Amino acid sequence: MAGGGELQVVSTVRRSSYGYEDLIACGRGELFGPGNAQLPLPPMLMFDRIVEISEEGGEHGKGLVRAELDVKSDLWFFACHFKGDPVMPGCLGLDALWQMVGFFLGWLGSPGQGRALGLGELKFSGQVLPSVKTVVYGVDFKRIMRSKLVLGVADGWLAADGNVIYRAKDLKVGLFRAGEPAPQGA
């Protein structure tokens, strides 16, 4: 916080899309500044590019993010999940949605490091197999709260080659400044 207890906003140039090298820079802490929202680095970075990000639009009219992953049969998780029956772990698709919510909060200029805080509901109706060519992820924001805690709440989905197979409601990500503990049981 700034000296007067006000929420400090990080200065950043906002673009409407980001390539792989931009995402890696975000993972190194270079996109939104030190101590602010970072994506994980590979192999935990779960998308190759953000193709659209906007403070307007989306299902609830409060902003959206769309990202893509090029699926290749040699992706790290196919070798171990499961031997002879390769499938992308569902938790990795879910983590991608949380990653996108955190990225959006940093993109808005809000300070702090992102942490997933939970979700309301999750439904799987298919699998990401090595035969899939492209995964498209979407998050549509329902609410952004900016007080002592910055909190994003969004609904999300994952489509494998155009078929929506994951739906998540009320994804929650908070931004925390160094030294502030994340709430327990959030």
PDB file of N, CA and C in Angstrom, residues 37-39 53 63-67 94-108 113-117 137-144 150-157 170-175:
ATOM      1  N   ALA A  37       1.916  -9.806 -10.007  1.00  0.00           N
ATOM      2  CA  ALA A  37       1.399 -11.032 -10.614  1.00  0.00           C
ATOM      3  C   ALA A  37       2.395 -11.644 -11.598  1.00  0.00           C
ATOM      4  N   GLN A  38       2.644 -12.924 -11.412  1.00  0.00           N
ATOM      5  CA  GLN A  38       3.517 -13.695 -12.294  1.00  0.00           C
ATOM      6  C   GLN A  38       2.793 -14.964 -12.713  1.00  0.00           C
ATOM      7  N   LEU A  39       3.034 -15.374 -13.926  1.00  0.00           N
ATOM      8  CA  LEU A  39       2.613 -16.702 -14.357  1.00  0.00           C
ATOM      9  C   LEU A  39       3.681 -17.696 -13.933  1.00  0.00           C
ATOM     10  N   ILE A  53      -7.626 -10.256 -24.483  1.00  0.00           N
ATOM     11  CA  ILE A  53      -7.816  -9.836 -23.096  1.00  0.00           C
ATOM     12  C   ILE A  53      -8.441  -8.456 -23.142  1.00  0.00           C
ATOM     13  N   GLY A  63     -15.249  -8.169 -18.389  1.00  0.00           N
ATOM     14  CA  GLY A  63     -13.906  -8.505 -18.834  1.00  0.00           C
ATOM     15  C   GLY A  63     -13.769  -9.970 -19.192  1.00  0.00           C
ATOM     16  N   LEU A  64     -12.744 -10.252 -20.002  1.00  0.00           N
ATOM     17  CA  LEU A  64     -12.528 -11.617 -20.468  1.00  0.00           C
ATOM     18  C   LEU A  64     -11.066 -11.837 -20.804  1.00  0.00           C
ATOM     19  N   VAL A  65     -10.685 -13.106 -20.800  1.00  0.00           N
ATOM     20  CA  VAL A  65      -9.377 -13.543 -21.288  1.00  0.00           C
ATOM     21  C   VAL A  65      -9.608 -14.812 -22.094  1.00  0.00           C
ATOM     22  N   ARG A  66      -8.930 -14.911 -23.242  1.00  0.00           N
ATOM     23  CA  ARG A  66      -8.937 -16.124 -24.057  1.00  0.00           C
ATOM     24  C   ARG A  66      -7.480 -16.504 -24.305  1.00  0.00           C
ATOM     25  N   ALA A  67      -7.160 -17.768 -24.103  1.00  0.00           N
ATOM     26  CA  ALA A  67      -5.789 -18.255 -24.290  1.00  0.00           C
ATOM     27  C   ALA A  67      -5.827 -19.588 -25.018  1.00  0.00           C
ATOM     28  N   LEU A  94      -7.658 -26.766 -15.005  1.00  0.00           N
ATOM     29  CA  LEU A  94      -8.198 -25.864 -13.992  1.00  0.00           C
ATOM     30  C   LEU A  94      -7.156 -24.825 -13.594  1.00  0.00           C
ATOM     31  N   ASP A  95      -5.915 -25.259 -13.403  1.00  0.00           N
ATOM     32  CA  ASP A  95      -4.860 -24.314 -13.038  1.00  0.00           C
ATOM     33  C   ASP A  95      -4.665 -23.259 -14.124  1.00  0.00           C
ATOM     34  N   ALA A  96      -4.796 -23.644 -15.391  1.00  0.00           N
ATOM     35  CA  ALA A  96      -4.685 -22.665 -16.478  1.00  0.00           C
ATOM     36  C   ALA A  96      -5.715 -21.555 -16.305  1.00  0.00           C
ATOM     37  N   LEU A  97      -6.930 -21.919 -15.916  1.00  0.00           N
ATOM     38  CA  LEU A  97      -7.976 -20.912 -15.718  1.00  0.00           C
ATOM     39  C   LEU A  97      -7.611 -19.977 -14.568  1.00  0.00           C
ATOM     40  N   TRP A  98      -7.102 -20.533 -13.469  1.00  0.00           N
ATOM     41  CA  TRP A  98      -6.647 -19.682 -12.360  1.00  0.00           C
ATOM     42  C   TRP A  98      -5.488 -18.786 -12.808  1.00  0.00           C
ATOM     43  N   GLN A  99      -4.561 -19.338 -13.613  1.00  0.00           N
ATOM     44  CA  GLN A  99      -3.440 -18.539 -14.118  1.00  0.00           C
ATOM     45  C   GLN A  99      -3.956 -17.330 -14.896  1.00  0.00           C
ATOM     46  N   MET A 100      -4.996 -17.542 -15.698  1.00  0.00           N
ATOM     47  CA  MET A 100      -5.550 -16.462 -16.509  1.00  0.00           C
ATOM     48  C   MET A 100      -6.223 -15.388 -15.651  1.00  0.00           C
ATOM     49  N   VAL A 101      -6.908 -15.805 -14.587  1.00  0.00           N
ATOM     50  CA  VAL A 101      -7.532 -14.833 -13.682  1.00  0.00           C
ATOM     51  C   VAL A 101      -6.450 -13.967 -13.036  1.00  0.00           C
ATOM     52  N   GLY A 102      -5.373 -14.604 -12.550  1.00  0.00           N
ATOM     53  CA  GLY A 102      -4.276 -13.849 -11.943  1.00  0.00           C
ATOM     54  C   GLY A 102      -3.599 -12.911 -12.927  1.00  0.00           C
ATOM     55  N   PHE A 103      -3.397 -13.377 -14.162  1.00  0.00           N
ATOM     56  CA  PHE A 103      -2.797 -12.534 -15.192  1.00  0.00           C
ATOM     57  C   PHE A 103      -3.661 -11.293 -15.414  1.00  0.00           C
ATOM     58  N   PHE A 104      -4.966 -11.483 -15.499  1.00  0.00           N
ATOM     59  CA  PHE A 104      -5.891 -10.369 -15.721  1.00  0.00           C
ATOM     60  C   PHE A 104      -5.768  -9.322 -14.618  1.00  0.00           C
ATOM     61  N   LEU A 105      -5.682  -9.767 -13.361  1.00  0.00           N
ATOM     62  CA  LEU A 105      -5.557  -8.821 -12.248  1.00  0.00           C
ATOM     63  C   LEU A 105      -4.267  -8.010 -12.362  1.00  0.00           C
ATOM     64  N   GLY A 106      -3.161  -8.669 -12.729  1.00  0.00           N
ATOM     65  CA  GLY A 106      -1.908  -7.950 -12.958  1.00  0.00           C
ATOM     66  C   GLY A 106      -2.010  -7.010 -14.142  1.00  0.00           C
ATOM     67  N   TRP A 107      -2.656  -7.448 -15.196  1.00  0.00           N
ATOM     68  CA  TRP A 107      -2.857  -6.649 -16.405  1.00  0.00           C
ATOM     69  C   TRP A 107      -3.660  -5.386 -16.096  1.00  0.00           C
ATOM     70  N   LEU A 108      -4.591  -5.490 -15.147  1.00  0.00           N
ATOM     71  CA  LEU A 108      -5.371  -4.316 -14.732  1.00  0.00           C
ATOM     72  C   LEU A 108      -4.528  -3.301 -13.970  1.00  0.00           C
ATOM     73  N   GLN A 113       1.133 -10.556  -5.540  1.00  0.00           N
ATOM     74  CA  GLN A 113       1.374 -11.856  -6.164  1.00  0.00           C
ATOM     75  C   GLN A 113       0.111 -12.694  -6.078  1.00  0.00           C
ATOM     76  N   GLY A 114      -0.220 -13.375  -7.173  1.00  0.00           N
ATOM     77  CA  GLY A 114      -1.471 -14.111  -7.266  1.00  0.00           C
ATOM     78  C   GLY A 114      -1.459 -15.459  -6.574  1.00  0.00           C
ATOM     79  N   ARG A 115      -2.601 -15.802  -5.982  1.00  0.00           N
ATOM     80  CA  ARG A 115      -2.824 -17.110  -5.386  1.00  0.00           C
ATOM     81  C   ARG A 115      -4.250 -17.544  -5.681  1.00  0.00           C
ATOM     82  N   ALA A 116      -4.392 -18.783  -6.139  1.00  0.00           N
ATOM     83  CA  ALA A 116      -5.723 -19.356  -6.330  1.00  0.00           C
ATOM     84  C   ALA A 116      -6.368 -19.530  -4.964  1.00  0.00           C
ATOM     85  N   LEU A 117      -7.634 -19.151  -4.861  1.00  0.00           N
ATOM     86  CA  LEU A 117      -8.344 -19.217  -3.582  1.00  0.00           C
ATOM     87  C   LEU A 117      -9.521 -20.183  -3.592  1.00  0.00           C
ATOM     88  N   TYR A 137      -8.873 -21.811 -23.850  1.00  0.00           N
ATOM     89  CA  TYR A 137      -9.379 -21.529 -22.512  1.00  0.00           C
ATOM     90  C   TYR A 137     -10.079 -20.180 -22.538  1.00  0.00           C
ATOM     91  N   GLY A 138     -11.121 -20.044 -21.736  1.00  0.00           N
ATOM     92  CA  GLY A 138     -11.781 -18.757 -21.593  1.00  0.00           C
ATOM     93  C   GLY A 138     -12.144 -18.479 -20.153  1.00  0.00           C
ATOM     94  N   VAL A 139     -11.969 -17.240 -19.728  1.00  0.00           N
ATOM     95  CA  VAL A 139     -12.490 -16.789 -18.442  1.00  0.00           C
ATOM     96  C   VAL A 139     -13.291 -15.512 -18.675  1.00  0.00           C
ATOM     97  N   ASP A 140     -14.444 -15.459 -18.029  1.00  0.00           N
ATOM     98  CA  ASP A 140     -15.354 -14.326 -18.115  1.00  0.00           C
ATOM     99  C   ASP A 140     -15.575 -13.807 -16.701  1.00  0.00           C
ATOM    100  N   PHE A 141     -15.210 -12.558 -16.480  1.00  0.00           N
ATOM    101  CA  PHE A 141     -15.203 -12.004 -15.130  1.00  0.00           C
ATOM    102  C   PHE A 141     -16.593 -11.625 -14.657  1.00  0.00           C
ATOM    103  N   LYS A 142     -16.828 -11.950 -13.384  1.00  0.00           N
ATOM    104  CA  LYS A 142     -18.081 -11.618 -12.713  1.00  0.00           C
ATOM    105  C   LYS A 142     -17.890 -10.437 -11.774  1.00  0.00           C
ATOM    106  N   ARG A 143     -16.685 -10.368 -11.179  1.00  0.00           N
ATOM    107  CA  ARG A 143     -16.448  -9.337 -10.173  1.00  0.00           C
ATOM    108  C   ARG A 143     -14.951  -9.147  -9.976  1.00  0.00           C
ATOM    109  N   ILE A 144     -14.568  -7.893  -9.779  1.00  0.00           N
ATOM    110  CA  ILE A 144     -13.210  -7.537  -9.363  1.00  0.00           C
ATOM    111  C   ILE A 144     -13.371  -6.679  -8.118  1.00  0.00           C
ATOM    112  N   VAL A 150      -7.036  -7.644  -3.365  1.00  0.00           N
ATOM    113  CA  VAL A 150      -7.536  -7.597  -4.731  1.00  0.00           C
ATOM    114  C   VAL A 150      -8.011  -9.006  -5.046  1.00  0.00           C
ATOM    115  N   LEU A 151      -9.271  -9.133  -5.456  1.00  0.00           N
ATOM    116  CA  LEU A 151      -9.871 -10.438  -5.709  1.00  0.00           C
ATOM    117  C   LEU A 151     -10.574 -10.429  -7.046  1.00  0.00           C
ATOM    118  N   GLY A 152     -10.292 -11.433  -7.866  1.00  0.00           N
ATOM    119  CA  GLY A 152     -11.005 -11.630  -9.115  1.00  0.00           C
ATOM    120  C   GLY A 152     -11.870 -12.868  -9.013  1.00  0.00           C
ATOM    121  N   VAL A 153     -13.108 -12.763  -9.503  1.00  0.00           N
ATOM    122  CA  VAL A 153     -14.039 -13.891  -9.538  1.00  0.00           C
ATOM    123  C   VAL A 153     -14.514 -14.022 -10.979  1.00  0.00           C
ATOM    124  N   ALA A 154     -14.386 -15.224 -11.534  1.00  0.00           N
ATOM    125  CA  ALA A 154     -14.719 -15.432 -12.945  1.00  0.00           C
ATOM    126  C   ALA A 154     -15.280 -16.833 -13.157  1.00  0.00           C
ATOM    127  N   ASP A 155     -16.021 -16.983 -14.231  1.00  0.00           N
ATOM    128  CA  ASP A 155     -16.410 -18.301 -14.715  1.00  0.00           C
ATOM    129  C   ASP A 155     -15.443 -18.655 -15.840  1.00  0.00           C
ATOM    130  N   GLY A 156     -15.156 -19.940 -16.014  1.00  0.00           N
ATOM    131  CA  GLY A 156     -14.201 -20.342 -17.039  1.00  0.00           C
ATOM    132  C   GLY A 156     -14.610 -21.616 -17.749  1.00  0.00           C
ATOM    133  N   TRP A 157     -13.945 -21.856 -18.860  1.00  0.00           N
ATOM    134  CA  TRP A 157     -14.196 -23.059 -19.647  1.00  0.00           C
ATOM    135  C   TRP A 157     -12.945 -23.452 -20.409  1.00  0.00           C
ATOM    136  N   ASP A 170     -17.221 -19.502 -10.612  1.00  0.00           N
ATOM    137  CA  ASP A 170     -16.689 -18.757  -9.462  1.00  0.00           C
ATOM    138  C   ASP A 170     -15.239 -19.091  -9.134  1.00  0.00           C
ATOM    139  N   LEU A 171     -14.381 -19.083 -10.163  1.00  0.00           N
ATOM    140  CA  LEU A 171     -12.936 -19.184  -9.937  1.00  0.00           C
ATOM    141  C   LEU A 171     -12.502 -17.955  -9.153  1.00  0.00           C
ATOM    142  N   LYS A 172     -11.719 -18.155  -8.105  1.00  0.00           N
ATOM    143  CA  LYS A 172     -11.283 -17.025  -7.281  1.00  0.00           C
ATOM    144  C   LYS A 172      -9.763 -16.975  -7.212  1.00  0.00           C
ATOM    145  N   VAL A 173      -9.212 -15.788  -7.474  1.00  0.00           N
ATOM    146  CA  VAL A 173      -7.775 -15.537  -7.337  1.00  0.00           C
ATOM    147  C   VAL A 173      -7.612 -14.218  -6.596  1.00  0.00           C
ATOM    148  N   GLY A 174      -6.707 -14.210  -5.627  1.00  0.00           N
ATOM    149  CA  GLY A 174      -6.395 -12.992  -4.891  1.00  0.00           C
ATOM    150  C   GLY A 174      -4.960 -12.580  -5.142  1.00  0.00           C
ATOM    151  N   LEU A 175      -4.693 -11.286  -5.028  1.00  0.00           N
ATOM    152  CA  LEU A 175      -3.328 -10.762  -5.102  1.00  0.00           C
ATOM    153  C   LEU A 175      -2.913 -10.334  -3.702  1.00  0.00           C
TER     154      LEU A 175
END
